[in-house]
Structures are given as structure tokens and as C-alpha cells.
Short mmCIF file of C-alpha atoms and ligand atoms in Angstrom, two decimals:
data_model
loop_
_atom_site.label_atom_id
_atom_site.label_comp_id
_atom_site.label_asym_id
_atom_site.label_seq_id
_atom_site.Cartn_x
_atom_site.Cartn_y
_atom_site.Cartn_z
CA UNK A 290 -186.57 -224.09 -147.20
CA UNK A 291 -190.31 -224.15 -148.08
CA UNK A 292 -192.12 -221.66 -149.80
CA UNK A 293 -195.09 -219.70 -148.20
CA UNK A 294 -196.09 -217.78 -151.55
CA UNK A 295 -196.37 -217.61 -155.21
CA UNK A 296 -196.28 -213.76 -156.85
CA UNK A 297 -198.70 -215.15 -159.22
CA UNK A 298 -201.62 -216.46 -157.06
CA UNK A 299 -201.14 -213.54 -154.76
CA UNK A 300 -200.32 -210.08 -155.94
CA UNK A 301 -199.39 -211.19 -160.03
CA UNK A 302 -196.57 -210.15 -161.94
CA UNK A 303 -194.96 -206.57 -161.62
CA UNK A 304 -195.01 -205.60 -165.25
CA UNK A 305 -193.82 -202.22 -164.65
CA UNK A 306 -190.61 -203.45 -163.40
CA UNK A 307 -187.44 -202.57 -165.01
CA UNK A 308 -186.59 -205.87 -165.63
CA UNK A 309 -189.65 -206.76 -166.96
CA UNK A 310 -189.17 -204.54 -169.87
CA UNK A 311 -186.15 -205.70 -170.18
CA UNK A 312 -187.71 -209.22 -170.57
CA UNK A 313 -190.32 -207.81 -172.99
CA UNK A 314 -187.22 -206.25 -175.11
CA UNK A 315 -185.14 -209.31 -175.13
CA UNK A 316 -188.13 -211.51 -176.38
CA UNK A 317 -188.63 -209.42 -178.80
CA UNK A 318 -184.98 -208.35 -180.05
CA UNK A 319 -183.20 -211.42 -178.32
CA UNK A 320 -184.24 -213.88 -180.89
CA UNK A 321 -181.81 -213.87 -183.89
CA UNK A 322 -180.08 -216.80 -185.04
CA UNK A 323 -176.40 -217.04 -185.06
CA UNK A 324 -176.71 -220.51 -187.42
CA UNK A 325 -179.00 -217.63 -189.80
CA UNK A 326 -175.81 -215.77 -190.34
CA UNK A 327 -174.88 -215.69 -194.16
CA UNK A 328 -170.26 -216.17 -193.94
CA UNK A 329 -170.19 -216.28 -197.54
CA UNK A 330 -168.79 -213.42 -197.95
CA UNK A 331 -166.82 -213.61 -194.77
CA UNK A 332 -165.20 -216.48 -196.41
CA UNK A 333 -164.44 -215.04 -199.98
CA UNK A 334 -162.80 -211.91 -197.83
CA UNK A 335 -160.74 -213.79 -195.35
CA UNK A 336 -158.92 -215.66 -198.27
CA UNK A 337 -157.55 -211.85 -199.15
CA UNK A 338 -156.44 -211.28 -195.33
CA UNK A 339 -152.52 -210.64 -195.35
CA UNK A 340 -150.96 -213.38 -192.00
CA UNK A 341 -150.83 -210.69 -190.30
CA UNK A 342 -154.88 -209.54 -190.82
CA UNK A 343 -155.43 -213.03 -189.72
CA UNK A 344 -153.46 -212.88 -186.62
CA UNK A 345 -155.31 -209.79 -185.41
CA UNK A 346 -158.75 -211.49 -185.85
CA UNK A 347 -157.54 -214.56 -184.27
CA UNK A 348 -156.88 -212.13 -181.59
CA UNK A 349 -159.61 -210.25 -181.22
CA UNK A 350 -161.80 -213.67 -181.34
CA UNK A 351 -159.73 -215.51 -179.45
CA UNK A 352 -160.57 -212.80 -176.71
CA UNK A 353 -164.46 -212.38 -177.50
CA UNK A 354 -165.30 -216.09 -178.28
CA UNK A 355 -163.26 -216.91 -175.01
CA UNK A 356 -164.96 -213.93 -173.07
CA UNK A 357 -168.72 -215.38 -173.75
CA UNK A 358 -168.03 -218.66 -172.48
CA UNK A 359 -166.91 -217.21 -169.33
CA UNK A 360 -170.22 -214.99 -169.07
CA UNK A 361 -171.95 -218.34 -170.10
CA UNK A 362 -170.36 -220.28 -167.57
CA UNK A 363 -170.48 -217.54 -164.66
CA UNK A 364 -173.55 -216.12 -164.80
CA UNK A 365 -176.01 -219.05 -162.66
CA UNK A 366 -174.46 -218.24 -159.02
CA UNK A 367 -176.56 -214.53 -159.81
CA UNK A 368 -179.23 -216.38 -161.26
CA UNK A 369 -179.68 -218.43 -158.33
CA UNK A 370 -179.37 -215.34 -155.90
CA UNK A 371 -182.21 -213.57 -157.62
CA UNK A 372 -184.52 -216.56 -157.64
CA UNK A 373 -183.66 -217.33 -153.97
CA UNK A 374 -184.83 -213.67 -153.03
CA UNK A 375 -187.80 -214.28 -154.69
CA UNK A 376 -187.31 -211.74 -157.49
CA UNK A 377 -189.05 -213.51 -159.96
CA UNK A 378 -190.07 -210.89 -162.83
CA UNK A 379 -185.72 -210.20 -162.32
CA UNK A 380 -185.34 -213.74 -162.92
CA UNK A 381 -187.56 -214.02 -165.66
CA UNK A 382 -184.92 -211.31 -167.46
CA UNK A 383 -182.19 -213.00 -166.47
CA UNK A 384 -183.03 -216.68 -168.43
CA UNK A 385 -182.97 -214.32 -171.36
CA UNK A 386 -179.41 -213.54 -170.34
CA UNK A 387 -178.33 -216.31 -170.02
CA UNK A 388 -179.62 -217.65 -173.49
CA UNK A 389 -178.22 -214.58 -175.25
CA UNK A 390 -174.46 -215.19 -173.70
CA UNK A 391 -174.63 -218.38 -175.03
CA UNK A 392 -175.91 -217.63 -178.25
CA UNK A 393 -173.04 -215.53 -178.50
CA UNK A 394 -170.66 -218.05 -177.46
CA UNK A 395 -172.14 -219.88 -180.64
CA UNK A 396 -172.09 -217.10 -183.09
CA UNK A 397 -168.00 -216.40 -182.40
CA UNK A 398 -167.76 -220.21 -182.48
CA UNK A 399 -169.40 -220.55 -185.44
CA UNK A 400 -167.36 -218.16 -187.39
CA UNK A 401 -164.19 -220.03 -186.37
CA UNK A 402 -165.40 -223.09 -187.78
CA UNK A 403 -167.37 -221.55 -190.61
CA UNK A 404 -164.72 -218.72 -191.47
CA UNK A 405 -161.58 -218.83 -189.48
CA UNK A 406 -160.61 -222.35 -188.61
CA UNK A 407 -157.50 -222.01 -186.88
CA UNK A 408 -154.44 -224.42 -188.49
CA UNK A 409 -154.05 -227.34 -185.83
CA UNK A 410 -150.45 -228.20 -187.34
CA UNK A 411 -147.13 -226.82 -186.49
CA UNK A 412 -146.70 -226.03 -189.93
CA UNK A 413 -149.28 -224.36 -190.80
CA UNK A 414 -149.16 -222.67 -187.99
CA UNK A 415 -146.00 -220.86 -189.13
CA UNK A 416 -145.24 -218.14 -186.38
CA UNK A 417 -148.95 -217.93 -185.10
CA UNK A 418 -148.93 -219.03 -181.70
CA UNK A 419 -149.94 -222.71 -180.93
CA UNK A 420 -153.39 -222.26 -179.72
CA UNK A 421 -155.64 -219.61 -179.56
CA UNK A 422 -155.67 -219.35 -175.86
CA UNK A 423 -152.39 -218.42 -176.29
CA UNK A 424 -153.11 -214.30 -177.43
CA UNK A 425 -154.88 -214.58 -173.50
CA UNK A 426 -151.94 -212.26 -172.03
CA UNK A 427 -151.85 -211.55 -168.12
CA UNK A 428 -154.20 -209.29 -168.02
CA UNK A 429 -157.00 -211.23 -169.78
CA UNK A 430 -156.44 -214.21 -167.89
CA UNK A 431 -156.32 -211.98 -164.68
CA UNK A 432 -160.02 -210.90 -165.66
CA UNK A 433 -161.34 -213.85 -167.13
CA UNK A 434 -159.56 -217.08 -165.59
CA UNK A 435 -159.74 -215.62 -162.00
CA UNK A 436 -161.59 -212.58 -160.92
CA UNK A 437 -164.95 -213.23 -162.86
CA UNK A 438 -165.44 -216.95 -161.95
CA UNK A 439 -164.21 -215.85 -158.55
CA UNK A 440 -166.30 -213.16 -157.98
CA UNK A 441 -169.66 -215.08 -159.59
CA UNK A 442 -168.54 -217.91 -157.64
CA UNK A 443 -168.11 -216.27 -154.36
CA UNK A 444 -172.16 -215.81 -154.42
CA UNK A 445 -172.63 -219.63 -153.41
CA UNK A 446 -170.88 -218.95 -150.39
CA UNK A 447 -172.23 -215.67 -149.04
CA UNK A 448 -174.93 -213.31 -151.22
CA UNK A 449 -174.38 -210.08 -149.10
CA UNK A 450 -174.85 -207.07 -151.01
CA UNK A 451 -170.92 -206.42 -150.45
CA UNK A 452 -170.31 -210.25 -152.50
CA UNK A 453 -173.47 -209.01 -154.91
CA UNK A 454 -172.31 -205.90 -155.83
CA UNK A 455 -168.35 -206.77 -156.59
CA UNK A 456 -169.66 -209.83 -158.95
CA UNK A 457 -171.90 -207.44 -161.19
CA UNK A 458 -169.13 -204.94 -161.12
CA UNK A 459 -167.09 -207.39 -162.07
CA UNK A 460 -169.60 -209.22 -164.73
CA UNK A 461 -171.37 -206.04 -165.90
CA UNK A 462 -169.42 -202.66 -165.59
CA UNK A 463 -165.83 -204.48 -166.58
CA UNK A 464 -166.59 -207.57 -168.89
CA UNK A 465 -169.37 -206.11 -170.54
CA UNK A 466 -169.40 -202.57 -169.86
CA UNK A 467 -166.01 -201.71 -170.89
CA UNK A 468 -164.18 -204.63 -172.17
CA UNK A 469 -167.19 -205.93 -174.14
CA UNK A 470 -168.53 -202.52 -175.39
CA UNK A 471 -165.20 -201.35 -176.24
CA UNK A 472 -164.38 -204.78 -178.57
CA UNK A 473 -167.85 -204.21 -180.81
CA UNK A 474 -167.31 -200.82 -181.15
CA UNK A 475 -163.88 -201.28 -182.25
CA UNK A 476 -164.28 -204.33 -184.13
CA UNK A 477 -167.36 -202.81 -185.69
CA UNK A 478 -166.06 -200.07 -186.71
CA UNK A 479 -162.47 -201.11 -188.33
CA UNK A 480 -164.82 -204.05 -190.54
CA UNK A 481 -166.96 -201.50 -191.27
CA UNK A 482 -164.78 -199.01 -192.83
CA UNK A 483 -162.76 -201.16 -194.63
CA UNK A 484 -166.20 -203.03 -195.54
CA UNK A 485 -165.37 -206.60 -194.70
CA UNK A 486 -166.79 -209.37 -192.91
CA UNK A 487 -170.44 -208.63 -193.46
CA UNK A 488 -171.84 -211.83 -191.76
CA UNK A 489 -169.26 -211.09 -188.62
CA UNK A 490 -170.47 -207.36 -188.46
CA UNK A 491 -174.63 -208.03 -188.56
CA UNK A 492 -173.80 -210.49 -185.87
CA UNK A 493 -171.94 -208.54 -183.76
CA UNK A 494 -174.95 -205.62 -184.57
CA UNK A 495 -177.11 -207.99 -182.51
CA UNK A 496 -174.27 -208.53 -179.80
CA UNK A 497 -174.28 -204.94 -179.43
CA UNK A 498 -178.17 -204.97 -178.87
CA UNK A 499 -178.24 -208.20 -176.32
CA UNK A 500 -175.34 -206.17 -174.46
CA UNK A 501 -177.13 -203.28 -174.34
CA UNK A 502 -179.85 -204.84 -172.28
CA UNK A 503 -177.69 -206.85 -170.02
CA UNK A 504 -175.40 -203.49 -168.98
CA UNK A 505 -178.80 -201.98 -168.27
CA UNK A 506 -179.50 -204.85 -165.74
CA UNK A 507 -176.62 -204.60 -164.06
CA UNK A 508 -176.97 -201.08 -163.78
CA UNK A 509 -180.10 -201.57 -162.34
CA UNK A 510 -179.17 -204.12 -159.64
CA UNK A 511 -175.97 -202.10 -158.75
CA UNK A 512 -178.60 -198.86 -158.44
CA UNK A 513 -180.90 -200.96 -156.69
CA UNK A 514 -178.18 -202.59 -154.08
CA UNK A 515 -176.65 -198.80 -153.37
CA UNK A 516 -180.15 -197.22 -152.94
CA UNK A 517 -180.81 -199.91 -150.27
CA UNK A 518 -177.11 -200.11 -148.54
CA UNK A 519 -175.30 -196.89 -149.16
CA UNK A 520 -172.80 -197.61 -146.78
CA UNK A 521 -171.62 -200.43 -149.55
CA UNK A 522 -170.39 -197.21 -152.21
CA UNK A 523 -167.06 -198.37 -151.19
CA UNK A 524 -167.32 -201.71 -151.96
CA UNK A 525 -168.59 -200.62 -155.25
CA UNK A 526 -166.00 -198.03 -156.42
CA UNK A 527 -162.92 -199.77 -155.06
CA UNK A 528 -164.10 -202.54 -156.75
CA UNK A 529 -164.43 -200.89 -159.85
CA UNK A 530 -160.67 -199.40 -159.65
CA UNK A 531 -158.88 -202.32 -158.98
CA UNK A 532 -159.96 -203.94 -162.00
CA UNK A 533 -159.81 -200.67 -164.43
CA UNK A 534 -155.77 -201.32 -165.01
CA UNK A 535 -156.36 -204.59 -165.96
CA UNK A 536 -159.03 -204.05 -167.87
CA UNK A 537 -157.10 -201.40 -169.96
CA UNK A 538 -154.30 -203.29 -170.06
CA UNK A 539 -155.99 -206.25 -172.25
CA UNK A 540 -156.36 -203.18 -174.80
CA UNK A 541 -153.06 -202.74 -174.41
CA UNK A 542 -151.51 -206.00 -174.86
CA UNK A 543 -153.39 -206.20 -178.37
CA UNK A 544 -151.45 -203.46 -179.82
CA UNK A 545 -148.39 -204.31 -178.24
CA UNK A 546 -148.47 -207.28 -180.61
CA UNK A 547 -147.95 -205.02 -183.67
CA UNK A 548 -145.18 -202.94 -185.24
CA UNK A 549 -148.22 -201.41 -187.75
CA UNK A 550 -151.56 -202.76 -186.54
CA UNK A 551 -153.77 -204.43 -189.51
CA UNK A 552 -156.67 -202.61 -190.46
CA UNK A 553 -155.64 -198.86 -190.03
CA UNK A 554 -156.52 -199.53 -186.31
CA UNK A 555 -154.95 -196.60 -183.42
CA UNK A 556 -154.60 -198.00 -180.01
CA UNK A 557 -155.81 -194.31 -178.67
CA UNK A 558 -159.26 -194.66 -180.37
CA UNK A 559 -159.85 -197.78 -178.10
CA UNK A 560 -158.14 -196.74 -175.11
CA UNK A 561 -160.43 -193.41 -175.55
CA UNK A 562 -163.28 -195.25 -175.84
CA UNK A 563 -163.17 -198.12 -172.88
CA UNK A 564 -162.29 -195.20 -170.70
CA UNK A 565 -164.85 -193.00 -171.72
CA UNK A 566 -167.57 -196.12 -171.02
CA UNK A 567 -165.73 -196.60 -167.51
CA UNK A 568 -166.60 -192.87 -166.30
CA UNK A 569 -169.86 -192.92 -168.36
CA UNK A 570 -171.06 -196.06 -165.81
CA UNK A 571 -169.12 -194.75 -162.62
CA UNK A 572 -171.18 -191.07 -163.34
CA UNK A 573 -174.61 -193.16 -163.46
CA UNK A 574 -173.63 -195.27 -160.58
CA UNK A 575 -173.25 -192.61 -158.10
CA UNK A 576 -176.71 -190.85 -159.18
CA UNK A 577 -178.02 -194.36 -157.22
CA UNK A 578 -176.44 -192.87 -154.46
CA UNK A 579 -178.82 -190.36 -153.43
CA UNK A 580 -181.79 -191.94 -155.14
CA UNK A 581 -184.54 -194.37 -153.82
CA UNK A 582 -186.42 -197.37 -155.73
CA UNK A 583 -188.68 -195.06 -157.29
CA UNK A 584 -186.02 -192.73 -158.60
CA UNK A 585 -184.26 -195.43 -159.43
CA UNK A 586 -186.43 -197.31 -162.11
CA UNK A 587 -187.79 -193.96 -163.36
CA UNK A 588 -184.10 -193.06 -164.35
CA UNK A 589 -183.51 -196.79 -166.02
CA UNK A 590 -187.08 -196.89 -167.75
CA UNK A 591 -186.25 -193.24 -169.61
CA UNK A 592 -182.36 -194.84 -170.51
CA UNK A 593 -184.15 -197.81 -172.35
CA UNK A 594 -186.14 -195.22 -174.23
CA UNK A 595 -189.64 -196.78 -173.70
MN1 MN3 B 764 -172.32 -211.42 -174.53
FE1 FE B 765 -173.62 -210.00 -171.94
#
């Protein structure tokens, strides 16, 4: 397919774009350096973790470290529907994402090898499970092993806003809008209470910030989508309510593990809190549906607080 313009020689960038800001934010906040990170205390703490401490942060990394290599892997088949409409200050954001998932994918990999190297040997291993793919229960491998590549991957197929609209749903309201969200607040706050793992918590403060940005996108292109196809609503909500039980049910399956869950943690404050993120998104969602472009970027420009 050949080209018959370039944005740039014709009409120039759209700064006041959404995404654009985004773009501007992320250069400017997107930058840290998981290999920066100071684990030295990390380290001197984790030699004081009870087994059963460890287990739960095996866990909870096993899920996160896991969880950003998916978004890594899954995110080009969007990518590669933005460029092909020609969207390029959207696309210009989105090689920002896709640096910043992998960056995370290094900073949780990092802290296995730097912090929390899991034992390779059977008897070391003890009565932790063999590998750590192994705390992926049903539900997380439901999520993660099928219906986010599937959904991503569906794009190089067919880009209709019906195939568009279930893969951010499925990439940015669930992954990252409630299980991601949910997992740094609750990590967050149980290491900060108790005061441990300093260099785990100041990375997972920039996590928090990349995240930010990237649920703001997909807001955006969800918004964006329903302003311009309406009759696709459906699409989006059933969408989002097939994968809520699933999605709660990872939170689940972590407690279920424990007879007294390390770290003072309570399986309501989590449940609570993806919950309250679900409704949070599904409320701003539906404002797209009565709203135009205009309305639209207006609303998302005042969110990012610029
Ligand atoms: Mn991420
Ligand atoms: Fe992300």
C-alpha cells in the first residue's frame, strides 16, 4: 500500500492531542532506570523474611514479572493498527509504551536475580512449588496465557473497532486497570507499612506513574472508538464482564494460598479495591457514550491534570 502523505510536510504534528501529552509526560517521567535501583537494603531485609514471607513475594512477582512480559510481548498488533491508520502523534505515545512495559519486565526481573533468586534445586526448594510459573492458577493463565495474546493477536487478522475495542479492554481496563493497579497498590502499601523493600517500593512508585499514563491511553482510544461507533457499547461492556470473574478470581487464588497471609495483608482490602477501579473505568467509559471528539479529549486533558 503506498503512501500519498506525510503529517509533517503537510499539516505538522497535532500537539494538542491527547496522546501527545501523553508523549510529552512519558519523556519526561518515563525515563528512570530500573538497573539505578539501590536492592541493598532489599537484600539485608529479605534474609529476615519467614518461608512463608518469601512464598508470598514469589507470588506476587511471579504474577507481576510474568504479567509485563505479556504486555511486552502483546502490545505491537495495536501498535501496528495505529500506525496503519495513520495516527502518528498516537503512535509516537505508544513507542513510549512499549519501552516502559519492558522496562518493567526488567525491573521485576532484576529483583529476582538481584534480591529473590528463586532455589533451582528440589531441596532447596522444600515445599515451594517447582517453578515460579507454577503460583499461575486458572484464572491467571485464563487472562494472561489466552485471552490477552488472543485478543492483541486477533488485530492482525481483522482491526474493526469491535476486535479494537475488546483487545484494549482486555490490555488496558483488566491487565492494567484492575489487575495491575490493584497489585501496586497492594503491594505498595503492605511494604510500606511494614517498611521493607525500599528499592522494590521506589520502583514500583515509577510503575505506578508509567501505568498511569498507559490506562489514560486506553481510556482514550476506548472513548475515542465509542464516540465514533456507539452501536459497539456492547461489545465493550460484555467484554468487560466476562473477564471481571476472572480477573477477581486471580485475587482470590492468592489468598487462598494462606491459612494467615504474611504481611498483615486482608483479602477484602484488595478485592475492595480492584472492584472499586473496575466501576471507576466502566463510569468513565460510558461518559464516551454521549460525547464527541471534542468532549472527549477535553475530559482526558483535565484527568491528566495539565
Ligand atoms: Mn507495566
Ligand atoms: Fe502498562
Amino acid at each position: 500500500m503506498f503512501r500519498s502523505s506525510f503529517t509533517t510536510t503537510s499539516k505538522n504534528l497535532n500537539r494538542s492531542l491527547f496522546p501527545m501529552r501523553l508523549y510529552e509526560k512519558a519523556k519526561r517521567l518515563g525515563v528512570w532506570d530500573p538497573a539505578a535501583i539501590d536492592f541493598s537494603q532489599d537484600q539485608m531485609d529479605w534474609a529476615t523474611f519467614t518461608s512463608q514471607e518469601k512464598d508470598l513475594i514469589w507470588l506476587l512477582v511471579s504474577l507481576f514479572v510474568a504479567g509485563e512480559e505479556a504486555v511486552t510481548l502483546d502490545l505491537l498488533p495495536l501498535i501496528q493498527v495505529i500506525a496503519q491508520e495513520g495516527r502518528l502523534e498516537e503512535e509516537m505515545y505508544l513507542t513510549t509504551f512499549i519501552f516502559e512495559e519492558a522496562k518493567h519486565t526488567d525491573f521485576f526481573s532484576r529483583f529476582l536475580e538481584e534480591v529473590a533468586s528463586f532455589p533451582l534445586s528440589a531441596v532447596e526448594r522444600d515445599h515451594l512449588p517447582q517453578s515460579l510459573a507454577d503460583y499461575h492458577t486458572a484464572n491467571y493463565r485464563y487472562i494472561f496465557y489466552e485471552a490477552l495474546p488472543q485478543a492483541l493477536q486477533a488485530l492482525r487478522r481483522e482491526a474493526t473497532p469491535a476486535a479494537q475495542i475488546r483487545a484494549s479492554v482486555t490490555y488496558n481496563m483488566i491487565v492494567e486497570g484492575l489487575l495491575a493497579e490493584t497489585g501496586y497498590h497492594a503491594f505498595f502499601t503492605m511494604l510500606e507499612r511494614n517498611n521493607l523493600l525500599p528499592g522494590l517500593r521506589k520502583g514500583i512508585y515509577y510503575l505506578k506513574q508509567d501505568e498511569s499514563r498507559h490506562i489514560a491511553y486506553g481510556i482514550y482510544l476506548l472513548s475515542r472508538l465509542i464516540a465514533e461507533y456507539p452501536e459497539e457499547w456492547q461489545t465493550l461492556e460484555s467484554h468487560m464482564n466476562s473477564l471481571l470473574p476472572y480477573a477477581l478470581g486471580v485475587v482470590s487464588d492468592a489468598f487462598a494460598r494462606y491459612e494467615v497471609v504474611p504481611f498483615g495483608l486482608v483479602e477484602e482490602d484488595f478485592i475492595n479495591y480492584a472492584m472499586e477501579q473496575f466501576s471507576k473505568r466502566f463510569a468513565r467509559l460510558e461518559r464516551a457514550r454521549q460525547a464527541n471528539l471534542d468532549e472527549i479529549q477535553q475530559l482526558a486533558q483535565m484527568e491528566l491534570g495539565e
